[in-house]
Tab-separated table of N, CA and C and ligand atoms in Angstrom:
chain	number	residue	atom	x	y	z
A	1	MET	N	30.002	-25.750	140.146
A	1	MET	CA	30.868	-24.805	140.853
A	1	MET	C	31.180	-25.352	142.240
A	2	HIS	N	32.455	-25.306	142.595
A	2	HIS	CA	32.812	-25.840	143.903
A	2	HIS	C	32.708	-24.768	144.983
A	3	VAL	N	31.977	-25.065	146.011
A	3	VAL	CA	31.896	-24.164	147.167
A	3	VAL	C	32.457	-24.901	148.365
A	4	HIS	N	33.385	-24.284	149.026
A	4	HIS	CA	34.006	-24.889	150.197
A	4	HIS	C	32.942	-25.139	151.271
A	5	PRO	N	33.004	-26.292	151.951
A	5	PRO	CA	31.952	-26.623	152.938
A	5	PRO	C	31.753	-25.529	153.995
A	6	SER	N	32.838	-24.934	154.493
A	6	SER	CA	32.634	-23.919	155.543
A	6	SER	C	32.015	-22.653	154.944
A	7	GLU	N	32.317	-22.397	153.661
A	7	GLU	CA	31.669	-21.239	153.014
A	7	GLU	C	30.180	-21.505	152.842
A	8	ARG	N	29.870	-22.753	152.461
A	8	ARG	CA	28.458	-23.132	152.305
A	8	ARG	C	27.717	-22.943	153.644
A	9	ARG	N	28.388	-23.349	154.723
A	9	ARG	CA	27.778	-23.222	156.048
A	9	ARG	C	27.474	-21.742	156.346
A	10	TRP	N	28.431	-20.874	156.047
A	10	TRP	CA	28.227	-19.450	156.348
A	10	TRP	C	27.150	-18.829	155.453
A	11	ILE	N	27.057	-19.339	154.213
A	11	ILE	CA	25.966	-18.854	153.352
A	11	ILE	C	24.621	-19.175	154.004
A	12	TRP	N	24.506	-20.413	154.518
A	12	TRP	CA	23.240	-20.807	155.156
A	12	TRP	C	22.977	-20.001	156.424
A	13	ILE	N	24.035	-19.751	157.188
A	13	ILE	CA	23.856	-18.954	158.412
A	13	ILE	C	23.344	-17.557	158.054
A	14	ALA	N	23.925	-16.954	156.998
A	14	ALA	CA	23.489	-15.621	156.582
A	14	ALA	C	22.027	-15.641	156.130
A	15	VAL	N	21.674	-16.678	155.333
A	15	VAL	CA	20.292	-16.783	154.851
A	15	VAL	C	19.325	-16.943	156.025
A	16	LEU	N	19.710	-17.792	157.011
A	16	LEU	CA	18.839	-18.010	158.167
A	16	LEU	C	18.696	-16.736	159.001
A	17	LEU	N	19.796	-15.978	159.137
A	17	LEU	CA	19.732	-14.728	159.909
A	17	LEU	C	18.778	-13.738	159.255
A	18	VAL	N	18.903	-13.601	157.926
A	18	VAL	CA	18.003	-12.682	157.219
A	18	VAL	C	16.555	-13.132	157.393
A	19	GLY	N	16.333	-14.457	157.248
A	19	GLY	CA	14.983	-14.992	157.427
A	19	GLY	C	14.459	-14.708	158.823
A	20	ALA	N	15.312	-14.905	159.837
A	20	ALA	CA	14.883	-14.671	161.218
A	20	ALA	C	14.514	-13.213	161.426
A	21	MET	N	15.290	-12.299	160.817
A	21	MET	CA	14.985	-10.871	160.982
A	21	MET	C	13.668	-10.516	160.315
A	22	ILE	N	13.416	-11.096	159.148
A	22	ILE	CA	12.144	-10.809	158.465
A	22	ILE	C	10.974	-11.293	159.317
A	23	VAL	N	11.114	-12.495	159.889
A	23	VAL	CA	10.053	-13.022	160.757
A	23	VAL	C	9.861	-12.101	161.966
A	24	LEU	N	10.977	-11.625	162.547
A	24	LEU	CA	10.915	-10.761	163.731
A	24	LEU	C	10.218	-9.432	163.411
A	25	VAL	N	10.564	-8.842	162.272
A	25	VAL	CA	9.937	-7.579	161.879
A	25	VAL	C	8.436	-7.781	161.668
A	26	GLY	N	8.090	-8.904	161.002
A	26	GLY	CA	6.679	-9.219	160.790
A	26	GLY	C	5.949	-9.411	162.105
A	27	TYR	N	6.595	-10.127	163.019
A	27	TYR	CA	5.968	-10.395	164.322
A	27	TYR	C	5.733	-9.100	165.096
A	28	THR	N	6.764	-8.234	165.190
A	28	THR	CA	6.591	-6.996	165.968
A	28	THR	C	5.562	-6.091	165.305
A	29	ALA	N	5.481	-6.116	163.963
A	29	ALA	CA	4.514	-5.262	163.270
A	29	ALA	C	3.091	-5.748	163.490
A	30	VAL	N	2.876	-7.057	163.351
A	30	VAL	CA	1.513	-7.594	163.405
A	30	VAL	C	1.045	-7.778	164.843
A	31	VAL	N	1.897	-8.366	165.687
A	31	VAL	CA	1.468	-8.713	167.044
A	31	VAL	C	1.658	-7.544	168.007
A	32	MET	N	2.803	-6.831	167.894
A	32	MET	CA	3.094	-5.775	168.868
A	32	MET	C	2.766	-4.382	168.334
A	33	ASN	N	2.288	-4.305	167.110
A	33	ASN	CA	1.859	-3.028	166.540
A	33	ASN	C	2.995	-2.003	166.475
A	34	VAL	N	4.192	-2.477	166.162
A	34	VAL	CA	5.344	-1.581	166.032
A	34	VAL	C	5.575	-1.281	164.552
A	35	HIS	N	5.486	-0.012	164.193
A	35	HIS	CA	5.680	0.379	162.803
A	35	HIS	C	6.675	1.520	162.713
A	36	PRO	N	7.474	1.565	161.651
A	36	PRO	CA	8.358	2.712	161.505
A	36	PRO	C	7.545	3.938	161.129
A	37	PRO	N	7.858	5.103	161.726
A	37	PRO	CA	7.173	6.315	161.298
A	37	PRO	C	7.560	6.586	159.848
A	38	SER	N	6.588	6.756	158.968
A	38	SER	CA	6.933	6.823	157.557
A	38	SER	C	6.451	8.117	156.900
A	39	ASN	N	6.178	9.110	157.727
A	39	ASN	CA	5.660	10.355	157.179
A	39	ASN	C	6.813	11.202	156.636
A	40	VAL	N	6.777	11.542	155.372
A	40	VAL	CA	7.817	12.413	154.825
A	40	VAL	C	7.175	13.762	154.503
A	41	GLU	N	7.403	14.693	155.377
A	41	GLU	CA	6.765	15.994	155.250
A	41	GLU	C	7.761	17.033	155.743
A	42	ALA	N	8.241	17.855	154.867
A	42	ALA	CA	9.293	18.794	155.225
A	42	ALA	C	8.717	20.030	155.906
A	43	ILE	N	9.517	20.605	156.796
A	43	ILE	CA	9.132	21.853	157.453
A	43	ILE	C	10.422	22.606	157.775
A	44	ASP	N	10.350	23.917	157.835
A	44	ASP	CA	11.536	24.716	158.157
A	44	ASP	C	11.648	24.821	159.676
A	45	SER	N	12.596	24.050	160.239
A	45	SER	CA	12.696	23.982	161.700
A	45	SER	C	13.111	25.301	162.341
A	46	THR	N	13.726	26.172	161.581
A	46	THR	CA	14.153	27.443	162.174
A	46	THR	C	12.997	28.442	162.255
A	47	ARG	N	11.877	28.119	161.606
A	47	ARG	CA	10.760	29.066	161.576
A	47	ARG	C	9.457	28.433	162.063
A	48	LEU	N	9.575	27.416	162.954
A	48	LEU	CA	8.375	26.714	163.422
A	48	LEU	C	7.356	27.668	164.024
A	49	HIS	N	7.863	28.643	164.799
A	49	HIS	CA	6.958	29.561	165.503
A	49	HIS	C	6.193	30.446	164.519
A	50	LEU	N	6.615	30.475	163.261
A	50	LEU	CA	5.931	31.303	162.257
A	50	LEU	C	4.979	30.475	161.405
A	51	THR	N	4.995	29.155	161.582
A	51	THR	CA	4.053	28.334	160.818
A	51	THR	C	2.714	28.319	161.548
A	52	PRO	N	1.599	28.215	160.806
A	52	PRO	CA	0.305	28.188	161.507
A	52	PRO	C	0.195	26.958	162.413
A	53	GLU	N	0.736	25.824	161.944
A	53	GLU	CA	0.521	24.597	162.711
A	53	GLU	C	1.335	24.538	163.992
A	54	PHE	N	2.597	24.928	163.953
A	54	PHE	CA	3.453	24.756	165.126
A	54	PHE	C	3.722	26.068	165.858
A	55	ALA	N	2.884	27.068	165.614
A	55	ALA	CA	2.959	28.286	166.421
A	55	ALA	C	2.551	27.930	167.841
A	56	GLU	N	3.068	28.703	168.806
A	56	GLU	CA	2.900	28.321	170.208
A	56	GLU	C	1.438	28.111	170.600
A	57	ASP	N	0.538	28.987	170.139
A	57	ASP	CA	-0.853	28.863	170.612
A	57	ASP	C	-1.630	27.757	169.894
A	58	ASN	N	-0.996	27.089	168.941
A	58	ASN	CA	-1.669	25.958	168.286
A	58	ASN	C	-1.164	24.610	168.806
A	59	LEU	N	-0.199	24.650	169.740
A	59	LEU	CA	0.344	23.389	170.249
A	59	LEU	C	-0.605	22.779	171.273
A	60	GLY	N	-0.406	21.494	171.547
A	60	GLY	CA	-1.255	20.810	172.518
A	60	GLY	C	-2.274	19.940	171.822
A	61	VAL	N	-3.356	19.674	172.523
A	61	VAL	CA	-4.328	18.671	172.072
A	61	VAL	C	-5.608	19.337	171.599
A	62	LYS	N	-6.085	18.896	170.440
A	62	LYS	CA	-7.356	19.406	169.919
A	62	LYS	C	-8.212	18.221	169.506
A	63	ARG	N	-9.503	18.358	169.697
A	63	ARG	CA	-10.415	17.311	169.258
A	63	ARG	C	-10.954	17.695	167.897
A	64	GLU	N	-10.725	16.821	166.937
A	64	GLU	CA	-11.217	17.083	165.589
A	64	GLU	C	-12.653	16.600	165.489
A	65	SER	N	-13.287	16.894	164.382
A	65	SER	CA	-14.600	16.315	164.145
A	65	SER	C	-14.450	14.796	164.048
A	66	GLU	N	-15.520	14.072	164.191
A	66	GLU	CA	-15.547	12.608	164.202
A	66	GLU	C	-14.786	12.017	165.378
A	67	GLY	N	-14.573	12.806	166.432
A	67	GLY	CA	-14.047	12.250	167.678
A	67	GLY	C	-12.564	11.969	167.705
A	68	ALA	N	-11.859	12.152	166.584
A	68	ALA	CA	-10.420	11.903	166.592
A	68	ALA	C	-9.715	13.051	167.324
A	69	VAL	N	-8.520	12.718	167.805
A	69	VAL	CA	-7.776	13.698	168.590
A	69	VAL	C	-6.440	13.949	167.907
A	70	ILE	N	-6.067	15.220	167.821
A	70	ILE	CA	-4.778	15.551	167.237
A	70	ILE	C	-3.943	16.293	168.275
A	71	ALA	N	-2.693	15.834	168.424
A	71	ALA	CA	-1.801	16.447	169.403
A	71	ALA	C	-0.562	16.948	168.675
A	72	ARG	N	-0.169	18.175	168.997
A	72	ARG	CA	1.026	18.739	168.349
A	72	ARG	C	2.021	19.145	169.426
A	73	VAL	N	3.273	18.729	169.240
A	73	VAL	CA	4.315	19.151	170.174
A	73	VAL	C	5.542	19.608	169.399
A	74	VAL	N	6.268	20.516	170.018
A	74	VAL	CA	7.560	20.937	169.488
A	74	VAL	C	8.618	20.490	170.481
A	75	MET	N	9.656	19.838	169.982
A	75	MET	CA	10.769	19.451	170.836
A	75	MET	C	11.934	20.379	170.531
A	76	ALA	N	12.484	20.936	171.593
A	76	ALA	CA	13.599	21.852	171.437
A	76	ALA	C	14.490	21.680	172.651
A	77	ARG	N	15.784	21.848	172.472
A	77	ARG	CA	16.684	21.663	173.607
A	77	ARG	C	16.303	22.608	174.745
A	78	TYR	N	15.986	22.178	175.947
A	78	TYR	CA	15.800	20.786	176.381
A	78	TYR	C	14.410	20.684	176.987
A	79	MET	N	13.423	20.888	176.148
A	79	MET	CA	12.033	20.918	176.600
A	79	MET	C	11.135	20.257	175.570
A	80	VAL	N	10.007	19.756	176.065
A	80	VAL	CA	8.922	19.346	175.191
A	80	VAL	C	7.834	20.398	175.371
A	81	HIS	N	7.373	20.992	174.283
A	81	HIS	CA	6.351	22.042	174.360
A	81	HIS	C	5.061	21.534	173.725
A	82	PRO	N	3.927	21.549	174.407
A	82	PRO	CA	3.800	21.854	175.832
A	82	PRO	C	4.317	20.673	176.652
A	83	GLN	N	4.658	20.939	177.902
A	83	GLN	CA	5.290	19.871	178.686
A	83	GLN	C	4.279	18.832	179.158
A	84	GLU	N	2.999	19.214	179.242
A	84	GLU	CA	1.982	18.265	179.681
A	84	GLU	C	0.839	18.250	178.683
A	85	ILE	N	0.459	17.060	178.253
A	85	ILE	CA	-0.734	16.947	177.410
A	85	ILE	C	-1.634	15.855	177.980
A	86	THR	N	-2.911	15.959	177.663
A	86	THR	CA	-3.879	14.970	178.123
A	86	THR	C	-4.494	14.302	176.913
A	87	LEU	N	-4.454	12.974	176.887
A	87	LEU	CA	-4.986	12.218	175.752
A	87	LEU	C	-5.975	11.176	176.260
A	88	PRO	N	-7.074	10.966	175.533
A	88	PRO	CA	-8.024	9.933	175.930
A	88	PRO	C	-7.559	8.554	175.453
A	89	ALA	N	-7.855	7.530	176.240
A	89	ALA	CA	-7.558	6.153	175.826
A	89	ALA	C	-8.587	5.695	174.798
A	90	ASP	N	-8.233	4.669	174.054
A	90	ASP	CA	-9.159	4.022	173.103
A	90	ASP	C	-9.790	4.992	172.114
A	91	THR	N	-9.007	5.938	171.655
A	91	THR	CA	-9.479	6.951	170.707
A	91	THR	C	-8.398	7.101	169.643
A	92	PRO	N	-8.779	7.228	168.370
A	92	PRO	CA	-7.736	7.446	167.354
A	92	PRO	C	-7.003	8.765	167.621
A	93	ILE	N	-5.687	8.654	167.689
A	93	ILE	CA	-4.875	9.841	167.991
A	93	ILE	C	-3.871	10.048	166.864
A	94	LEU	N	-3.767	11.287	166.442
A	94	LEU	CA	-2.732	11.675	165.485
A	94	LEU	C	-1.781	12.603	166.230
A	95	LEU	N	-0.540	12.139	166.383
A	95	LEU	CA	0.460	12.946	167.075
A	95	LEU	C	1.424	13.498	166.039
A	96	ARG	N	1.590	14.819	166.054
A	96	ARG	CA	2.525	15.442	165.119
A	96	ARG	C	3.567	16.217	165.917
A	97	ALA	N	4.830	15.964	165.611
A	97	ALA	CA	5.907	16.582	166.380
A	97	ALA	C	6.943	17.161	165.427
A	98	ALA	N	7.540	18.264	165.855
A	98	ALA	CA	8.605	18.876	165.070
A	98	ALA	C	9.708	19.323	166.016
A	99	SER	N	10.925	19.329	165.510
A	99	SER	CA	12.061	19.795	166.295
A	99	SER	C	12.393	21.221	165.895
A	100	ALA	N	12.728	22.034	166.892
A	100	ALA	CA	13.115	23.413	166.597
A	100	ALA	C	14.623	23.541	166.430
A	101	ASP	N	15.367	22.471	166.707
A	101	ASP	CA	16.823	22.600	166.591
A	101	ASP	C	17.488	21.310	166.074
A	102	VAL	N	17.749	20.360	166.966
A	102	VAL	CA	18.531	19.181	166.563
A	102	VAL	C	17.660	17.928	166.608
A	103	LEU	N	18.278	16.780	166.347
A	103	LEU	CA	17.555	15.511	166.400
A	103	LEU	C	17.139	15.189	167.837
A	104	HIS	N	15.845	14.925	168.029
A	104	HIS	CA	15.344	14.444	169.315
A	104	HIS	C	14.615	13.129	169.073
A	105	GLY	N	14.291	12.449	170.169
A	105	GLY	CA	13.455	11.255	170.082
A	105	GLY	C	12.253	11.460	170.972
A	106	LEU	N	11.136	10.869	170.597
A	106	LEU	CA	9.921	11.045	171.391
A	106	LEU	C	9.401	9.656	171.725
A	107	HIS	N	9.437	9.332	173.012
A	107	HIS	CA	9.038	7.993	173.442
A	107	HIS	C	8.082	8.102	174.620
A	108	VAL	N	6.953	7.396	174.527
A	108	VAL	CA	5.995	7.375	175.633
A	108	VAL	C	5.816	5.917	176.066
A	109	PRO	N	6.327	5.547	177.247
A	109	PRO	CA	6.225	4.168	177.705
A	109	PRO	C	4.762	3.735	177.842
A	110	GLY	N	4.508	2.465	177.558
A	110	GLY	CA	3.145	1.941	177.682
A	110	GLY	C	2.301	2.176	176.445
A	111	THR	N	2.860	2.882	175.447
A	111	THR	CA	2.165	3.119	174.183
A	111	THR	C	3.113	2.701	173.063
A	112	ASN	N	2.637	2.756	171.820
A	112	ASN	CA	3.581	2.492	170.731
A	112	ASN	C	4.094	3.803	170.134
A	113	ILE	N	4.014	4.888	170.924
A	113	ILE	CA	4.556	6.163	170.463
A	113	ILE	C	6.065	6.143	170.665
A	114	GLY	N	6.803	6.151	169.572
A	114	GLY	CA	8.245	6.149	169.636
A	114	GLY	C	8.753	6.565	168.269
A	115	THR	N	9.302	7.745	168.161
A	115	THR	CA	9.746	8.208	166.849
A	115	THR	C	10.926	9.146	167.013
A	116	GLN	N	11.746	9.176	165.997
A	116	GLN	CA	12.742	10.238	165.936
A	116	GLN	C	12.025	11.508	165.532
A	117	VAL	N	12.503	12.631	166.038
A	117	VAL	CA	11.983	13.921	165.596
A	117	VAL	C	13.158	14.627	164.925
A	118	VAL	N	13.165	14.524	163.602
A	118	VAL	CA	14.314	14.973	162.810
A	118	VAL	C	14.087	16.420	162.400
A	119	PRO	N	15.062	17.300	162.646
A	119	PRO	CA	14.868	18.682	162.209
A	119	PRO	C	14.640	18.739	160.698
A	120	GLY	N	13.684	19.553	160.292
A	120	GLY	CA	13.373	19.656	158.864
A	120	GLY	C	12.194	18.805	158.435
A	121	TYR	N	11.715	17.930	159.345
A	121	TYR	CA	10.593	17.053	159.006
A	121	TYR	C	9.559	17.034	160.129
A	122	VAL	N	8.327	16.748	159.743
A	122	VAL	CA	7.285	16.544	160.748
A	122	VAL	C	7.232	15.050	161.064
A	123	ALA	N	7.393	14.713	162.342
A	123	ALA	CA	7.251	13.313	162.760
A	123	ALA	C	5.783	13.080	163.085
A	124	GLN	N	5.239	12.000	162.554
A	124	GLN	CA	3.813	11.771	162.739
A	124	GLN	C	3.563	10.335	163.189
A	125	VAL	N	2.726	10.184	164.207
A	125	VAL	CA	2.377	8.861	164.726
A	125	VAL	C	0.856	8.781	164.836
A	126	ARG	N	0.295	7.745	164.228
A	126	ARG	CA	-1.127	7.469	164.439
A	126	ARG	C	-1.226	6.329	165.418
A	127	THR	N	-2.006	6.518	166.458
A	127	THR	CA	-2.072	5.476	167.469
A	127	THR	C	-3.393	5.503	168.203
A	128	ARG	N	-3.514	4.579	169.127
A	128	ARG	CA	-4.664	4.421	169.984
A	128	ARG	C	-4.060	3.941	171.285
A	129	ILE	N	-4.312	4.614	172.370
A	129	ILE	CA	-3.658	4.255	173.631
A	129	ILE	C	-4.509	3.238	174.388
A	130	ASP	N	-3.859	2.173	174.831
A	130	ASP	CA	-4.521	1.140	175.623
A	130	ASP	C	-4.387	1.534	177.103
A	131	PHE	N	-5.533	1.810	177.734
A	131	PHE	CA	-5.496	2.300	179.116
A	131	PHE	C	-4.784	1.319	180.051
A	132	ASP	N	-5.065	0.031	179.893
A	132	ASP	CA	-4.447	-0.954	180.797
A	132	ASP	C	-2.933	-0.998	180.630
A	133	ALA	N	-2.466	-0.779	179.393
A	133	ALA	CA	-1.017	-0.819	179.151
A	133	ALA	C	-0.315	0.363	179.820
A	134	VAL	N	-0.921	1.556	179.757
A	134	VAL	CA	-0.282	2.700	180.429
A	134	VAL	C	-0.441	2.590	181.944
A	135	ALA	N	-1.557	1.963	182.391
A	135	ALA	CA	-1.764	1.811	183.836
A	135	ALA	C	-0.658	0.960	184.463
A	136	LYS	N	-0.095	0.049	183.668
A	136	LYS	CA	0.974	-0.816	184.188
A	136	LYS	C	2.260	-0.043	184.445
A	137	VAL	N	2.529	0.990	183.644
A	137	VAL	CA	3.823	1.672	183.761
A	137	VAL	C	3.707	3.081	184.317
A	138	GLY	N	2.484	3.613	184.394
A	138	GLY	CA	2.334	5.012	184.786
A	138	GLY	C	1.968	5.186	186.241
A	139	VAL	N	1.689	6.440	186.581
A	139	VAL	CA	1.310	6.808	187.940
A	139	VAL	C	-0.177	7.138	187.936
A	140	ALA	N	-0.928	6.531	188.863
A	140	ALA	CA	-2.373	6.762	188.914
A	140	ALA	C	-2.673	8.084	189.613
A	141	ASN	N	-3.599	8.844	189.047
A	141	ASN	CA	-4.019	10.110	189.662
A	141	ASN	C	-5.343	9.907	190.395
A	142	ASP	N	-5.702	10.879	191.245
A	142	ASP	CA	-6.924	10.767	192.052
A	142	ASP	C	-8.169	10.636	191.184
A	143	ASP	N	-8.172	11.273	190.012
A	143	ASP	CA	-9.385	11.242	189.187
A	143	ASP	C	-9.451	9.991	188.299
A	144	GLY	N	-8.551	9.026	188.515
A	144	GLY	CA	-8.605	7.781	187.754
A	144	GLY	C	-7.759	7.807	186.497
A	145	SER	N	-7.212	8.956	186.138
A	145	SER	CA	-6.345	9.015	184.956
A	145	SER	C	-4.949	8.498	185.319
A	146	ILE	N	-4.159	8.267	184.287
A	146	ILE	CA	-2.803	7.743	184.481
A	146	ILE	C	-1.824	8.707	183.821
A	147	THR	N	-0.738	9.004	184.497
A	147	THR	CA	0.278	9.868	183.902
A	147	THR	C	1.523	9.055	183.577
A	148	VAL	N	1.954	9.173	182.319
A	148	VAL	CA	3.194	8.529	181.894
A	148	VAL	C	4.142	9.614	181.354
A	149	PRO	N	5.432	9.349	181.414
A	149	PRO	CA	6.378	10.369	180.937
A	149	PRO	C	6.522	10.373	179.419
A	150	ILE	N	6.975	11.507	178.898
A	150	ILE	CA	7.491	11.587	177.522
A	150	ILE	C	9.000	11.690	177.680
A	151	TYR	N	9.722	10.774	177.059
A	151	TYR	CA	11.178	10.850	177.103
A	151	TYR	C	11.728	11.293	175.767
A	152	CYS	N	12.811	12.055	175.821
A	152	CYS	CA	13.626	12.235	174.623
A	152	CYS	C	14.620	11.083	174.626
A	153	ASN	N	14.608	10.261	173.595
A	153	ASN	CA	15.515	9.111	173.596
A	153	ASN	C	16.561	9.172	172.482
A	154	GLU	N	16.849	10.387	172.034
A	154	GLU	CA	18.007	10.554	171.140
A	154	GLU	C	18.911	11.584	171.822
A	155	TYR	N	20.188	11.254	171.924
A	155	TYR	CA	21.095	12.184	172.597
A	155	TYR	C	21.138	13.507	171.830
A	156	CYS	N	20.781	14.600	172.519
A	156	CYS	CA	20.656	15.880	171.828
A	156	CYS	C	21.519	16.970	172.443
A	157	GLY	N	22.323	16.615	173.420
A	157	GLY	CA	23.202	17.619	174.009
A	157	GLY	C	23.306	17.413	175.516
A	158	LEU	N	23.939	18.363	176.186
A	158	LEU	CA	24.243	18.179	177.606
A	158	LEU	C	22.997	18.091	178.483
A	159	GLY	N	21.889	18.668	178.030
A	159	GLY	CA	20.673	18.624	178.837
A	159	GLY	C	19.737	17.498	178.452
A	160	HIS	N	20.213	16.588	177.623
A	160	HIS	CA	19.360	15.507	177.092
A	160	HIS	C	18.599	14.761	178.190
A	161	GLN	N	19.304	14.425	179.285
A	161	GLN	CA	18.655	13.577	180.304
A	161	GLN	C	17.562	14.320	181.050
A	162	SER	N	17.511	15.638	180.951
A	162	SER	CA	16.442	16.358	181.657
A	162	SER	C	15.380	16.854	180.675
A	163	MET	N	15.364	16.281	179.487
A	163	MET	CA	14.354	16.663	178.497
A	163	MET	C	13.198	15.664	178.558
A	164	TRP	N	12.091	16.100	179.076
A	164	TRP	CA	10.962	15.184	179.260
A	164	TRP	C	9.665	15.971	179.299
A	165	GLY	N	8.559	15.231	179.238
A	165	GLY	CA	7.232	15.816	179.383
A	165	GLY	C	6.323	14.795	180.021
A	166	ARG	N	5.037	15.058	179.987
A	166	ARG	CA	4.083	14.123	180.606
A	166	ARG	C	2.864	13.988	179.730
A	167	VAL	N	2.357	12.759	179.666
A	167	VAL	CA	1.053	12.519	179.038
A	167	VAL	C	0.120	11.981	180.109
A	168	THR	N	-0.995	12.632	180.288
A	168	THR	CA	-2.022	12.095	181.186
A	168	THR	C	-3.083	11.433	180.326
A	169	VAL	N	-3.328	10.160	180.589
A	169	VAL	CA	-4.274	9.385	179.796
A	169	VAL	C	-5.563	9.217	180.598
A	170	THR	N	-6.662	9.637	179.991
A	170	THR	CA	-7.963	9.495	180.650
A	170	THR	C	-8.703	8.327	180.012
A	171	ARG	N	-9.545	7.696	180.790
A	171	ARG	CA	-10.435	6.692	180.206
A	171	ARG	C	-11.361	7.408	179.262
A	172	LYS	N	-11.708	6.744	178.164
A	172	LYS	CA	-12.509	7.422	177.139
A	172	LYS	C	-13.811	7.959	177.748
B	201	CUA	CU1	16.192	15.928	173.134
B	201	CUA	CU2	17.619	14.176	173.899
């Protein structure tokens, strides 16, 4: 079969690009600990306040048995509820987030917490916060803890830029 030389060249360029992307995805996953949130768990976003898990008095941070920490937040235009949470460094953390209205994003600089919060689904991130990494980007408090922001990084409406919260990270 005859393939024109310039077509052959473009076939190779396409193959190399795909290969480069696969290497890049592997590198960010293994070295930088970046993973796509893969939790598929449906929830009725219009009735979050009526669910046991995302009712207002169940939000925030709880310590489970075996020392793990679970944090629950609800994102709604244009607030993160609760607006401030405290998480320990170097501890397994399960973060569960739900949207009460539209698509939001949840990003915490200095950590690998970064997920879309899609209405109708529970966004879930398992992580461990590196104290030194948040210390580089956050604000140091008098008690030695570090505060970093929570950003909404999906455009969700006119108040998007003022939708934020705070995570205070304590040394374990
Ligand atoms: Cu919520 Cu942007």
